PDB file of C-alpha atoms in Angstrom:
ATOM      1  CA  UNK A 174     -21.481 -13.328  54.788  1.00 67.00           C
ATOM      2  CA  UNK A 175     -22.523 -11.861  57.971  1.00 80.00           C
ATOM      3  CA  UNK A 176     -21.357 -13.527  61.277  1.00 84.00           C
ATOM      4  CA  UNK A 177     -24.156 -14.357  63.282  1.00 82.00           C
ATOM      5  CA  UNK A 178     -22.193 -15.982  66.423  1.00 78.00           C
ATOM      6  CA  UNK A 179     -21.356 -17.059  68.898  1.00 93.00           C
ATOM      7  CA  UNK A 180     -17.797 -16.575  68.713  1.00 96.00           C
ATOM      8  CA  UNK A 181     -15.669 -19.399  70.093  1.00 97.00           C
ATOM      9  CA  UNK A 182     -14.267 -19.275  73.564  1.00 97.00           C
ATOM     10  CA  UNK A 183     -10.956 -20.375  75.060  1.00 96.00           C
ATOM     11  CA  UNK A 184      -9.462 -21.109  78.554  1.00 94.00           C
ATOM     12  CA  UNK A 185      -7.659 -18.055  80.143  1.00 92.00           C
ATOM     13  CA  UNK A 186      -4.929 -20.367  81.381  1.00 85.00           C
ATOM     14  CA  UNK A 187      -4.921 -23.943  82.535  1.00 83.00           C
ATOM     15  CA  UNK A 188      -7.553 -23.388  85.197  1.00 80.00           C
ATOM     16  CA  UNK A 189      -9.036 -20.137  83.949  1.00 80.00           C
ATOM     17  CA  UNK A 190     -12.476 -19.196  83.063  1.00 88.00           C
ATOM     18  CA  UNK A 191     -13.651 -19.718  79.354  1.00 93.00           C
ATOM     19  CA  UNK A 192     -13.547 -16.352  77.614  1.00 97.00           C
ATOM     20  CA  UNK A 193     -14.333 -15.293  74.055  1.00 98.00           C
ATOM     21  CA  UNK A 194     -11.651 -14.982  71.657  1.00 98.00           C
ATOM     22  CA  UNK A 195     -12.498 -11.344  70.859  1.00 98.00           C
ATOM     23  CA  UNK A 196     -12.863  -8.818  73.614  1.00 98.00           C
ATOM     24  CA  UNK A 197     -13.459  -4.648  73.364  1.00 96.00           C
ATOM     25  CA  UNK A 198     -11.120  -2.362  74.752  1.00 91.00           C
ATOM     26  CA  UNK A 199     -12.024   0.948  76.348  1.00 83.00           C
ATOM     27  CA  UNK A 200      -9.132   3.408  75.525  1.00 80.00           C
ATOM     28  CA  UNK A 201     -10.491   6.169  73.184  1.00 77.00           C
ATOM     29  CA  UNK A 202     -13.545   3.793  72.559  1.00 86.00           C
ATOM     30  CA  UNK A 203     -16.517   4.706  74.334  1.00 90.00           C
ATOM     31  CA  UNK A 204     -15.840   8.344  74.162  1.00 86.00           C
ATOM     32  CA  UNK A 205     -16.059   8.424  70.221  1.00 87.00           C
ATOM     33  CA  UNK A 206     -19.794   7.281  70.103  1.00 90.00           C
ATOM     34  CA  UNK A 207     -22.992   8.771  70.442  1.00 94.00           C
ATOM     35  CA  UNK A 208     -24.621   7.584  73.624  1.00 95.00           C
ATOM     36  CA  UNK A 209     -27.207   5.440  71.833  1.00 96.00           C
ATOM     37  CA  UNK A 210     -24.800   4.095  69.422  1.00 96.00           C
ATOM     38  CA  UNK A 211     -22.512   2.809  72.565  1.00 96.00           C
ATOM     39  CA  UNK A 212     -25.377   1.061  74.165  1.00 97.00           C
ATOM     40  CA  UNK A 213     -26.525  -0.606  70.632  1.00 97.00           C
ATOM     41  CA  UNK A 214     -23.017  -1.669  69.958  1.00 97.00           C
ATOM     42  CA  UNK A 215     -22.505  -3.257  73.488  1.00 97.00           C
ATOM     43  CA  UNK A 216     -25.832  -5.195  73.229  1.00 97.00           C
ATOM     44  CA  UNK A 217     -24.992  -6.480  69.924  1.00 97.00           C
ATOM     45  CA  UNK A 218     -21.533  -7.433  70.804  1.00 97.00           C
ATOM     46  CA  UNK A 219     -22.874  -9.710  73.812  1.00 98.00           C
ATOM     47  CA  UNK A 220     -25.417 -11.260  71.485  1.00 97.00           C
ATOM     48  CA  UNK A 221     -22.585 -12.341  69.240  1.00 97.00           C
ATOM     49  CA  UNK A 222     -20.799 -13.784  72.285  1.00 97.00           C
ATOM     50  CA  UNK A 223     -18.112 -10.668  72.431  1.00 98.00           C
ATOM     51  CA  UNK A 224     -19.008 -10.331  76.055  1.00 98.00           C
ATOM     52  CA  UNK A 225     -15.504  -9.446  77.390  1.00 98.00           C
ATOM     53  CA  UNK A 226     -14.755  -5.887  78.043  1.00 98.00           C
ATOM     54  CA  UNK A 227     -11.368  -4.326  79.059  1.00 96.00           C
ATOM     55  CA  UNK A 228     -12.108  -1.242  81.061  1.00 95.00           C
ATOM     56  CA  UNK A 229      -9.710   0.859  82.768  1.00 91.00           C
ATOM     57  CA  UNK A 230      -9.634   3.901  84.625  1.00 90.00           C
ATOM     58  CA  UNK A 231      -7.033   6.234  82.792  1.00 86.00           C
ATOM     59  CA  UNK A 232      -5.587   8.540  85.307  1.00 80.00           C
ATOM     60  CA  UNK A 233      -2.002   7.129  85.838  1.00 70.00           C
ATOM     61  CA  UNK A 234       1.483   7.797  84.353  1.00 70.00           C
ATOM     62  CA  UNK A 235       1.271   8.677  80.655  1.00 70.00           C
ATOM     63  CA  UNK A 236      -2.494   8.154  80.836  1.00 69.00           C
ATOM     64  CA  UNK A 237      -2.914  10.719  83.572  1.00 69.00           C
ATOM     65  CA  UNK A 238      -5.822  12.355  81.363  1.00 74.00           C
ATOM     66  CA  UNK A 239      -8.721  11.992  83.684  1.00 76.00           C
ATOM     67  CA  UNK A 240     -10.646  10.045  80.633  1.00 84.00           C
ATOM     68  CA  UNK A 241     -14.126   9.223  81.274  1.00 91.00           C
ATOM     69  CA  UNK A 242     -14.389   6.220  78.869  1.00 91.00           C
ATOM     70  CA  UNK A 243     -15.106   4.105  81.917  1.00 94.00           C
ATOM     71  CA  UNK A 244     -17.854   6.173  83.146  1.00 95.00           C
ATOM     72  CA  UNK A 245     -19.352   6.111  79.623  1.00 95.00           C
ATOM     73  CA  UNK A 246     -19.000   2.238  79.517  1.00 96.00           C
ATOM     74  CA  UNK A 247     -20.869   1.990  82.609  1.00 96.00           C
ATOM     75  CA  UNK A 248     -23.779   4.272  81.212  1.00 97.00           C
ATOM     76  CA  UNK A 249     -23.843   2.243  77.988  1.00 97.00           C
ATOM     77  CA  UNK A 250     -24.077  -1.076  79.943  1.00 97.00           C
ATOM     78  CA  UNK A 251     -26.979   0.225  81.659  1.00 98.00           C
ATOM     79  CA  UNK A 252     -28.714   1.746  78.613  1.00 98.00           C
ATOM     80  CA  UNK A 253     -28.381  -1.734  77.087  1.00 98.00           C
ATOM     81  CA  UNK A 254     -30.122  -3.515  79.859  1.00 98.00           C
ATOM     82  CA  UNK A 255     -27.325  -5.845  80.616  1.00 98.00           C
ATOM     83  CA  UNK A 256     -26.988  -7.723  83.954  1.00 98.00           C
ATOM     84  CA  UNK A 257     -23.635  -8.374  85.437  1.00 97.00           C
ATOM     85  CA  UNK A 258     -23.739 -11.910  84.595  1.00 97.00           C
ATOM     86  CA  UNK A 259     -24.121 -11.066  80.985  1.00 98.00           C
ATOM     87  CA  UNK A 260     -20.297  -9.934  80.432  1.00 98.00           C
ATOM     88  CA  UNK A 261     -16.738 -10.359  81.516  1.00 98.00           C
ATOM     89  CA  UNK A 262     -14.828  -7.435  82.938  1.00 98.00           C
ATOM     90  CA  UNK A 263     -11.065  -7.135  82.490  1.00 97.00           C
ATOM     91  CA  UNK A 264      -9.926  -4.316  84.826  1.00 96.00           C
ATOM     92  CA  UNK A 265      -6.296  -2.547  85.024  1.00 95.00           C
ATOM     93  CA  UNK A 266      -3.889  -2.105  88.026  1.00 96.00           C
ATOM     94  CA  UNK A 267      -1.505   0.590  87.089  1.00 94.00           C
ATOM     95  CA  UNK A 268       2.091   0.513  88.297  1.00 94.00           C
ATOM     96  CA  UNK A 269       3.144   4.081  87.659  1.00 89.00           C
ATOM     97  CA  UNK A 270       2.307   5.316  91.152  1.00 88.00           C
ATOM     98  CA  UNK A 271       2.459   1.970  92.917  1.00 93.00           C
ATOM     99  CA  UNK A 272       2.925   1.189  95.850  1.00 94.00           C
ATOM    100  CA  UNK A 273       2.319   4.980  96.810  1.00 93.00           C
ATOM    101  CA  UNK A 274      -1.119   4.367  95.236  1.00 94.00           C
ATOM    102  CA  UNK A 275      -2.000   0.681  96.321  1.00 97.00           C
ATOM    103  CA  UNK A 276      -3.905  -1.931  94.459  1.00 97.00           C
ATOM    104  CA  UNK A 277      -6.687  -1.960  96.833  1.00 97.00           C
ATOM    105  CA  UNK A 278      -7.201   1.802  96.284  1.00 97.00           C
ATOM    106  CA  UNK A 279      -7.174   1.532  92.537  1.00 96.00           C
ATOM    107  CA  UNK A 280      -9.543  -1.403  92.335  1.00 97.00           C
ATOM    108  CA  UNK A 281     -12.079   0.275  94.443  1.00 97.00           C
ATOM    109  CA  UNK A 282     -12.178   3.165  92.300  1.00 96.00           C
ATOM    110  CA  UNK A 283     -11.966   1.755  89.102  1.00 95.00           C
ATOM    111  CA  UNK A 284     -14.863  -0.642  89.771  1.00 97.00           C
ATOM    112  CA  UNK A 285     -16.944   1.811  91.200  1.00 97.00           C
ATOM    113  CA  UNK A 286     -16.333   4.066  88.058  1.00 96.00           C
ATOM    114  CA  UNK A 287     -17.324   0.928  86.067  1.00 96.00           C
ATOM    115  CA  UNK A 288     -20.458   0.347  88.016  1.00 96.00           C
ATOM    116  CA  UNK A 289     -19.477  -3.040  89.276  1.00 97.00           C
ATOM    117  CA  UNK A 290     -18.543  -4.764  92.448  1.00 97.00           C
ATOM    118  CA  UNK A 291     -15.890  -7.110  91.193  1.00 97.00           C
ATOM    119  CA  UNK A 292     -13.962  -7.530  88.100  1.00 98.00           C
ATOM    120  CA  UNK A 293     -13.701 -11.150  86.466  1.00 97.00           C
ATOM    121  CA  UNK A 294      -9.783 -10.733  85.972  1.00 96.00           C
ATOM    122  CA  UNK A 295      -7.293  -7.682  85.924  1.00 98.00           C
ATOM    123  CA  UNK A 296      -3.997  -6.776  84.297  1.00 97.00           C
ATOM    124  CA  UNK A 297      -1.189  -5.308  86.146  1.00 97.00           C
ATOM    125  CA  UNK A 298      -0.016  -2.581  83.761  1.00 87.00           C
ATOM    126  CA  UNK A 299       3.139  -1.319  82.275  1.00 80.00           C
ATOM    127  CA  UNK A 300       6.069   0.170  84.239  1.00 75.00           C
ATOM    128  CA  UNK A 301       9.551   1.607  83.663  1.00 69.00           C
ATOM    129  CA  UNK A 302      12.440   1.144  85.981  1.00 73.00           C
ATOM    130  CA  UNK A 303      12.643  -1.074  89.225  1.00 86.00           C
ATOM    131  CA  UNK A 304       9.603  -2.720  90.571  1.00 93.00           C
ATOM    132  CA  UNK A 305       9.329  -5.028  93.653  1.00 96.00           C
ATOM    133  CA  UNK A 306       7.639  -7.771  91.829  1.00 97.00           C
ATOM    134  CA  UNK A 307       7.225  -9.989  94.890  1.00 98.00           C
ATOM    135  CA  UNK A 308       5.189  -7.162  96.255  1.00 98.00           C
ATOM    136  CA  UNK A 309       3.068  -7.041  93.199  1.00 98.00           C
ATOM    137  CA  UNK A 310       2.438 -10.896  93.516  1.00 98.00           C
ATOM    138  CA  UNK A 311       1.708 -10.754  97.196  1.00 98.00           C
ATOM    139  CA  UNK A 312      -0.743  -7.685  96.810  1.00 98.00           C
ATOM    140  CA  UNK A 313      -2.579  -9.079  93.724  1.00 98.00           C
ATOM    141  CA  UNK A 314      -3.027 -12.272  95.717  1.00 98.00           C
ATOM    142  CA  UNK A 315      -4.737 -10.581  98.552  1.00 98.00           C
ATOM    143  CA  UNK A 316      -7.310  -8.955  96.268  1.00 98.00           C
ATOM    144  CA  UNK A 317      -8.109 -12.374  94.850  1.00 98.00           C
ATOM    145  CA  UNK A 318      -8.458 -14.064  97.941  1.00 98.00           C
ATOM    146  CA  UNK A 319     -10.680 -11.010  99.079  1.00 98.00           C
ATOM    147  CA  UNK A 320     -12.857 -11.494  95.956  1.00 98.00           C
ATOM    148  CA  UNK A 321     -12.237  -8.329  93.968  1.00 98.00           C
ATOM    149  CA  UNK A 322     -11.402 -10.589  91.011  1.00 97.00           C
ATOM    150  CA  UNK A 323     -10.611 -13.913  90.033  1.00 96.00           C
ATOM    151  CA  UNK A 324      -7.386 -13.907  88.391  1.00 96.00           C
ATOM    152  CA  UNK A 325      -4.597 -11.544  87.147  1.00 97.00           C
ATOM    153  CA  UNK A 326      -2.083 -11.097  84.351  1.00 97.00           C
ATOM    154  CA  UNK A 327       0.291  -8.504  83.284  1.00 97.00           C
ATOM    155  CA  UNK A 328       0.467  -5.883  80.432  1.00 95.00           C
ATOM    156  CA  UNK A 329       3.836  -5.811  78.214  1.00 94.00           C
ATOM    157  CA  UNK A 330       6.270  -7.082  81.070  1.00 95.00           C
ATOM    158  CA  UNK A 331       9.554  -8.484  80.128  1.00 94.00           C
ATOM    159  CA  UNK A 332       9.572 -12.433  80.175  1.00 95.00           C
ATOM    160  CA  UNK A 333      12.171 -12.271  82.834  1.00 95.00           C
ATOM    161  CA  UNK A 334       9.998 -10.085  85.171  1.00 95.00           C
ATOM    162  CA  UNK A 335       7.031 -12.578  84.487  1.00 96.00           C
ATOM    163  CA  UNK A 336       9.229 -15.400  85.234  1.00 97.00           C
ATOM    164  CA  UNK A 337      10.110 -14.305  88.276  1.00 97.00           C
ATOM    165  CA  UNK A 338       6.404 -13.417  89.220  1.00 97.00           C
ATOM    166  CA  UNK A 339       5.376 -16.886  88.385  1.00 98.00           C
ATOM    167  CA  UNK A 340       8.207 -18.851  90.098  1.00 98.00           C
ATOM    168  CA  UNK A 341       7.902 -16.627  93.249  1.00 98.00           C
ATOM    169  CA  UNK A 342       3.902 -17.387  93.478  1.00 98.00           C
ATOM    170  CA  UNK A 343       4.603 -20.940  93.060  1.00 98.00           C
ATOM    171  CA  UNK A 344       7.178 -21.099  95.728  1.00 98.00           C
ATOM    172  CA  UNK A 345       5.064 -18.956  98.244  1.00 98.00           C
ATOM    173  CA  UNK A 346       1.574 -20.537  97.479  1.00 98.00           C
ATOM    174  CA  UNK A 347       0.466 -17.455  96.088  1.00 98.00           C
ATOM    175  CA  UNK A 348      -1.732 -16.771  93.028  1.00 97.00           C
ATOM    176  CA  UNK A 349       0.393 -16.413  89.862  1.00 97.00           C
ATOM    177  CA  UNK A 350      -0.151 -14.216  86.782  1.00 97.00           C
ATOM    178  CA  UNK A 351      -1.878 -16.646  84.383  1.00 97.00           C
ATOM    179  CA  UNK A 352      -1.927 -14.557  81.156  1.00 97.00           C
ATOM    180  CA  UNK A 353      -0.071 -11.725  79.421  1.00 97.00           C
ATOM    181  CA  UNK A 354      -1.328  -8.941  77.465  1.00 97.00           C
ATOM    182  CA  UNK A 355       1.102  -7.998  74.896  1.00 97.00           C
ATOM    183  CA  UNK A 356       1.508  -5.794  71.788  1.00 96.00           C
ATOM    184  CA  UNK A 357       1.130  -8.284  69.102  1.00 98.00           C
ATOM    185  CA  UNK A 358       0.487  -7.478  65.458  1.00 98.00           C
ATOM    186  CA  UNK A 359       1.655  -8.261  61.946  1.00 98.00           C
ATOM    187  CA  UNK A 360       4.418  -5.648  62.667  1.00 98.00           C
ATOM    188  CA  UNK A 361       5.371  -6.307  66.388  1.00 98.00           C
ATOM    189  CA  UNK A 362       6.071 -10.006  66.930  1.00 98.00           C
ATOM    190  CA  UNK A 363       9.303 -10.262  68.423  1.00 97.00           C
ATOM    191  CA  UNK A 364       8.231 -10.576  72.139  1.00 97.00           C
ATOM    192  CA  UNK A 365       5.096 -12.870  71.806  1.00 97.00           C
ATOM    193  CA  UNK A 366       6.770 -14.868  69.287  1.00 98.00           C
ATOM    194  CA  UNK A 367      10.175 -14.903  71.148  1.00 97.00           C
ATOM    195  CA  UNK A 368      11.783 -18.048  72.922  1.00 97.00           C
ATOM    196  CA  UNK A 369      11.666 -16.479  76.613  1.00 97.00           C
ATOM    197  CA  UNK A 370       7.898 -16.097  76.327  1.00 98.00           C
ATOM    198  CA  UNK A 371       7.538 -19.241  74.213  1.00 98.00           C
ATOM    199  CA  UNK A 372       8.673 -21.377  77.354  1.00 97.00           C
ATOM    200  CA  UNK A 373       6.010 -19.807  79.534  1.00 98.00           C
ATOM    201  CA  UNK A 374       3.344 -20.326  76.982  1.00 98.00           C
ATOM    202  CA  UNK A 375       4.276 -23.875  76.785  1.00 97.00           C
ATOM    203  CA  UNK A 376       3.626 -24.235  80.406  1.00 96.00           C
ATOM    204  CA  UNK A 377       0.029 -22.901  79.737  1.00 96.00           C
ATOM    205  CA  UNK A 378       0.496 -19.202  80.201  1.00 97.00           C
ATOM    206  CA  UNK A 379      -2.082 -17.566  78.067  1.00 98.00           C
ATOM    207  CA  UNK A 380      -1.657 -14.657  75.638  1.00 98.00           C
ATOM    208  CA  UNK A 381      -3.891 -11.608  74.991  1.00 98.00           C
ATOM    209  CA  UNK A 382      -3.215  -9.850  71.876  1.00 98.00           C
ATOM    210  CA  UNK A 383      -3.433  -6.143  71.999  1.00 96.00           C
ATOM    211  CA  UNK A 384      -2.764  -3.183  69.769  1.00 95.00           C
ATOM    212  CA  UNK A 385      -3.367  -5.535  66.893  1.00 97.00           C
ATOM    213  CA  UNK A 386      -4.025  -2.411  64.414  1.00 97.00           C
ATOM    214  CA  UNK A 387      -1.243  -0.190  65.635  1.00 96.00           C
ATOM    215  CA  UNK A 388      -3.884   2.492  66.434  1.00 92.00           C
ATOM    216  CA  UNK A 389      -5.460   2.210  63.138  1.00 93.00           C
ATOM    217  CA  UNK A 390      -2.351   2.268  60.825  1.00 96.00           C
ATOM    218  CA  UNK A 391      -2.726  -1.416  59.842  1.00 97.00           C
ATOM    219  CA  UNK A 392      -6.266  -1.062  58.689  1.00 96.00           C
ATOM    220  CA  UNK A 393      -5.455   2.194  56.601  1.00 95.00           C
ATOM    221  CA  UNK A 394      -5.879   5.048  59.245  1.00 92.00           C
ATOM    222  CA  UNK A 395      -2.356   6.198  58.423  1.00 89.00           C
ATOM    223  CA  UNK A 396      -2.408   9.344  60.566  1.00 86.00           C
ATOM    224  CA  UNK A 397      -4.394   8.709  63.604  1.00 83.00           C
ATOM    225  CA  UNK A 398      -5.738  11.953  65.123  1.00 75.00           C
ATOM    226  CA  UNK A 399      -6.300  10.234  68.363  1.00 77.00           C
ATOM    227  CA  UNK A 400      -3.723   9.235  71.134  1.00 76.00           C
ATOM    228  CA  UNK A 401      -2.276   5.769  70.405  1.00 81.00           C
ATOM    229  CA  UNK A 402       0.001   3.357  71.961  1.00 85.00           C
ATOM    230  CA  UNK A 403       3.697   3.676  72.259  1.00 87.00           C
ATOM    231  CA  UNK A 404       6.213   2.984  69.444  1.00 93.00           C
ATOM    232  CA  UNK A 405       8.682   0.363  70.790  1.00 92.00           C
ATOM    233  CA  UNK A 406      11.815   0.349  68.537  1.00 94.00           C
ATOM    234  CA  UNK A 407      10.780   3.416  66.627  1.00 95.00           C
ATOM    235  CA  UNK A 408       9.350   1.681  63.792  1.00 97.00           C
ATOM    236  CA  UNK A 409       5.863   3.260  63.276  1.00 97.00           C
ATOM    237  CA  UNK A 410       7.161   5.170  60.183  1.00 97.00           C
ATOM    238  CA  UNK A 411       8.072   1.637  58.538  1.00 98.00           C
ATOM    239  CA  UNK A 412       4.655   0.292  59.522  1.00 98.00           C
ATOM    240  CA  UNK A 413       2.862   3.140  58.129  1.00 97.00           C
ATOM    241  CA  UNK A 414       4.975   2.338  54.848  1.00 98.00           C
ATOM    242  CA  UNK A 415       3.954  -1.157  55.037  1.00 98.00           C
ATOM    243  CA  UNK A 416       0.253  -0.696  54.750  1.00 98.00           C
ATOM    244  CA  UNK A 417       0.122  -1.149  50.908  1.00 98.00           C
ATOM    245  CA  UNK A 418       1.475  -4.635  51.451  1.00 98.00           C
ATOM    246  CA  UNK A 419      -1.063  -5.362  54.101  1.00 98.00           C
ATOM    247  CA  UNK A 420      -3.693  -4.433  51.779  1.00 98.00           C
ATOM    248  CA  UNK A 421      -2.396  -6.455  48.889  1.00 98.00           C
ATOM    249  CA  UNK A 422      -2.014  -9.677  51.227  1.00 98.00           C
ATOM    250  CA  UNK A 423      -5.632  -9.113  52.449  1.00 98.00           C
ATOM    251  CA  UNK A 424      -6.926  -8.810  48.954  1.00 98.00           C
ATOM    252  CA  UNK A 425      -5.280 -11.927  47.975  1.00 97.00           C
ATOM    253  CA  UNK A 426      -7.217 -13.870  50.522  1.00 97.00           C
ATOM    254  CA  UNK A 427     -10.579 -11.977  49.806  1.00 97.00           C
ATOM    255  CA  UNK A 428     -10.326 -10.194  53.224  1.00 98.00           C
ATOM    256  CA  UNK A 429     -10.050  -6.796  54.512  1.00 98.00           C
ATOM    257  CA  UNK A 430      -6.957  -5.521  56.302  1.00 98.00           C
ATOM    258  CA  UNK A 431      -8.488  -5.738  59.775  1.00 98.00           C
ATOM    259  CA  UNK A 432      -9.491  -9.311  59.344  1.00 98.00           C
ATOM    260  CA  UNK A 433      -5.812 -10.209  58.053  1.00 98.00           C
ATOM    261  CA  UNK A 434      -4.540  -8.274  61.260  1.00 98.00           C
ATOM    262  CA  UNK A 435      -6.990 -10.182  63.640  1.00 98.00           C
ATOM    263  CA  UNK A 436      -6.550 -13.667  61.886  1.00 98.00           C
ATOM    264  CA  UNK A 437      -2.851 -13.489  62.108  1.00 98.00           C
ATOM    265  CA  UNK A 438      -2.695 -13.169  65.915  1.00 98.00           C
ATOM    266  CA  UNK A 439      -4.902 -15.838  66.322  1.00 98.00           C
ATOM    267  CA  UNK A 440      -2.615 -18.383  64.751  1.00 97.00           C
ATOM    268  CA  UNK A 441      -0.349 -18.009  67.684  1.00 98.00           C
ATOM    269  CA  UNK A 442      -1.109 -21.381  69.742  1.00 97.00           C
ATOM    270  CA  UNK A 443      -1.193 -19.462  72.894  1.00 98.00           C
ATOM    271  CA  UNK A 444      -3.697 -16.524  71.754  1.00 98.00           C
ATOM    272  CA  UNK A 445      -6.651 -17.010  73.832  1.00 98.00           C
ATOM    273  CA  UNK A 446      -8.265 -13.407  73.152  1.00 97.00           C
ATOM    274  CA  UNK A 447      -7.649 -10.386  70.927  1.00 98.00           C
ATOM    275  CA  UNK A 448      -8.473  -7.097  72.138  1.00 97.00           C
ATOM    276  CA  UNK A 449      -9.626  -4.278  69.855  1.00 96.00           C
ATOM    277  CA  UNK A 450     -11.445  -1.104  69.808  1.00 92.00           C
ATOM    278  CA  UNK A 451     -14.606  -0.406  67.509  1.00 93.00           C
ATOM    279  CA  UNK A 452     -16.773   2.747  67.267  1.00 89.00           C
ATOM    280  CA  UNK A 453     -19.479   1.150  65.189  1.00 93.00           C
ATOM    281  CA  UNK A 454     -21.642  -2.020  64.333  1.00 95.00           C
ATOM    282  CA  UNK A 455     -20.013  -2.212  60.788  1.00 95.00           C
ATOM    283  CA  UNK A 456     -16.552  -2.315  62.107  1.00 95.00           C
ATOM    284  CA  UNK A 457     -17.427  -4.916  64.699  1.00 96.00           C
ATOM    285  CA  UNK A 458     -18.925  -7.181  61.966  1.00 96.00           C
ATOM    286  CA  UNK A 459     -16.132  -6.858  59.771  1.00 97.00           C
ATOM    287  CA  UNK A 460     -13.632  -7.619  62.440  1.00 97.00           C
ATOM    288  CA  UNK A 461     -15.582 -10.639  63.312  1.00 97.00           C
ATOM    289  CA  UNK A 462     -15.185 -11.822  59.519  1.00 97.00           C
ATOM    290  CA  UNK A 463     -11.399 -12.811  60.564  1.00 97.00           C
ATOM    291  CA  UNK A 464     -12.799 -16.151  62.114  1.00 97.00           C
ATOM    292  CA  UNK A 465     -13.792 -17.223  58.594  1.00 96.00           C
ATOM    293  CA  UNK A 466     -10.586 -16.033  57.042  1.00 97.00           C
ATOM    294  CA  UNK A 467      -8.713 -18.033  59.894  1.00 97.00           C
ATOM    295  CA  UNK A 468     -10.653 -21.262  59.174  1.00 96.00           C
ATOM    296  CA  UNK A 469     -10.034 -20.791  55.259  1.00 95.00           C
ATOM    297  CA  UNK A 470      -6.538 -20.070  55.243  1.00 96.00           C
ATOM    298  CA  UNK A 471      -5.099 -20.243  58.575  1.00 92.00           C
ATOM    299  CA  UNK A 472      -2.228 -22.392  57.334  1.00 92.00           C
ATOM    300  CA  UNK A 473      -1.250 -20.007  54.648  1.00 96.00           C
ATOM    301  CA  UNK A 474      -1.256 -16.743  56.722  1.00 97.00           C
ATOM    302  CA  UNK A 475       2.049 -16.923  58.315  1.00 96.00           C
ATOM    303  CA  UNK A 476       4.049 -17.362  55.093  1.00 97.00           C
ATOM    304  CA  UNK A 477       1.867 -14.705  53.537  1.00 98.00           C
ATOM    305  CA  UNK A 478       2.863 -11.961  55.993  1.00 98.00           C
ATOM    306  CA  UNK A 479       6.526 -12.947  56.631  1.00 97.00           C
ATOM    307  CA  UNK A 480       7.643  -9.674  54.977  1.00 97.00           C
ATOM    308  CA  UNK A 481       5.455  -7.573  57.469  1.00 98.00           C
ATOM    309  CA  UNK A 482       7.393  -8.565  60.439  1.00 98.00           C
ATOM    310  CA  UNK A 483       8.791  -5.125  61.184  1.00 98.00           C
ATOM    311  CA  UNK A 484      10.389  -5.298  64.696  1.00 97.00           C
ATOM    312  CA  UNK A 485      12.515  -8.193  63.750  1.00 96.00           C
ATOM    313  CA  UNK A 486      16.029  -7.638  65.055  1.00 94.00           C
ATOM    314  CA  UNK A 487      15.064  -4.242  66.436  1.00 96.00           C
ATOM    315  CA  UNK A 488      13.176  -5.369  69.574  1.00 95.00           C
ATOM    316  CA  UNK A 489      14.687  -8.133  71.861  1.00 93.00           C
ATOM    317  CA  UNK A 490      12.307 -11.116  72.638  1.00 94.00           C
ATOM    318  CA  UNK A 491      12.815 -10.220  76.478  1.00 90.00           C
ATOM    319  CA  UNK A 492      12.012  -6.722  76.128  1.00 82.00           C
ATOM    320  CA  UNK A 493       9.587  -4.947  78.473  1.00 68.00           C
ATOM    321  CA  UNK A 494       6.864  -2.905  76.679  1.00 58.00           C
ATOM    322  CA  UNK A 495       8.580  -3.626  73.506  1.00 44.00           C
ATOM    323  CA  UNK A 496      11.738  -1.577  74.368  1.00 45.00           C
ATOM    324  CA  UNK A 497      15.188  -3.006  74.630  1.00 39.00           C
ATOM    325  CA  UNK A 498      15.090  -3.467  78.182  1.00 37.00           C
ATOM    326  CA  UNK A 499      17.753  -5.495  80.408  1.00 32.00           C
ATOM    327  CA  UNK A 500      16.662  -8.559  81.993  1.00 31.00           C
ATOM    328  CA  UNK A 501      16.632  -8.700  85.677  1.00 30.00           C
ATOM    329  CA  UNK A 502      17.835 -11.429  87.848  1.00 26.00           C
TER     330      UNK A 502
END
């Protein structure tokens, strides 16, 4: 049965905006489609209520590739005839070259490339090594108050770093990060389902699940030819070997591997939004079928995929970017 929408919406944090449970990512997405196909896909997604787009300027740190996917998104939105109020935009603030390259500089460039004057919210991206977290909170707050975006979150931070940021914001009357974009999938659960993050989820922190397909491996694209995310814990080969079991469980429920992967992340009580990339209407429609799977078999999914938790006892629950990073005081 084809999903006709609209998708459900959930609150991004206790006082956050209502956003769709699905959002479309931009990394290696819009540059994999013909111009007309991209516009058609964006128009159809919005019509189904999937009107959240995660768009970044990929030209920092390991993403220093001068990608044009954000420029292509800008063009596709215009080709689709969308007004700015038709969709939500989640931007990125990269920490690789921060504070040498300030948040203010980054947001002005990235929004101009995406063709908008403001983002609805942004994510402060990955980092290695030391970071002045108090400065990050202060600078993000300044941009919120200046109207560049309405809320902010973090991408693959350790729970200890995020706790510091939230506590500092509360003590100083600043704007706290209200959501965490984390690697979360059938295979990678240690951080999102660990006790350190669990305490903050209980306080109202929202979870945005990303990399749910492991670059396509969990849906049968076992040897991706494009650049995909990092491999915390060095478990990618084990994830690749697990695909036959993913397929078996999905077939048991009358679902596709993609639907199983997405539906599983929605069983987490803190999950507000699941990000994925699609390159065609059929793929989008298939992914939306996860909602029916969740409705029919949600209570059974966790037990059914218990053996697919591959980073268990490999990655610490307080890890940063999925690595076994030490806590900061």
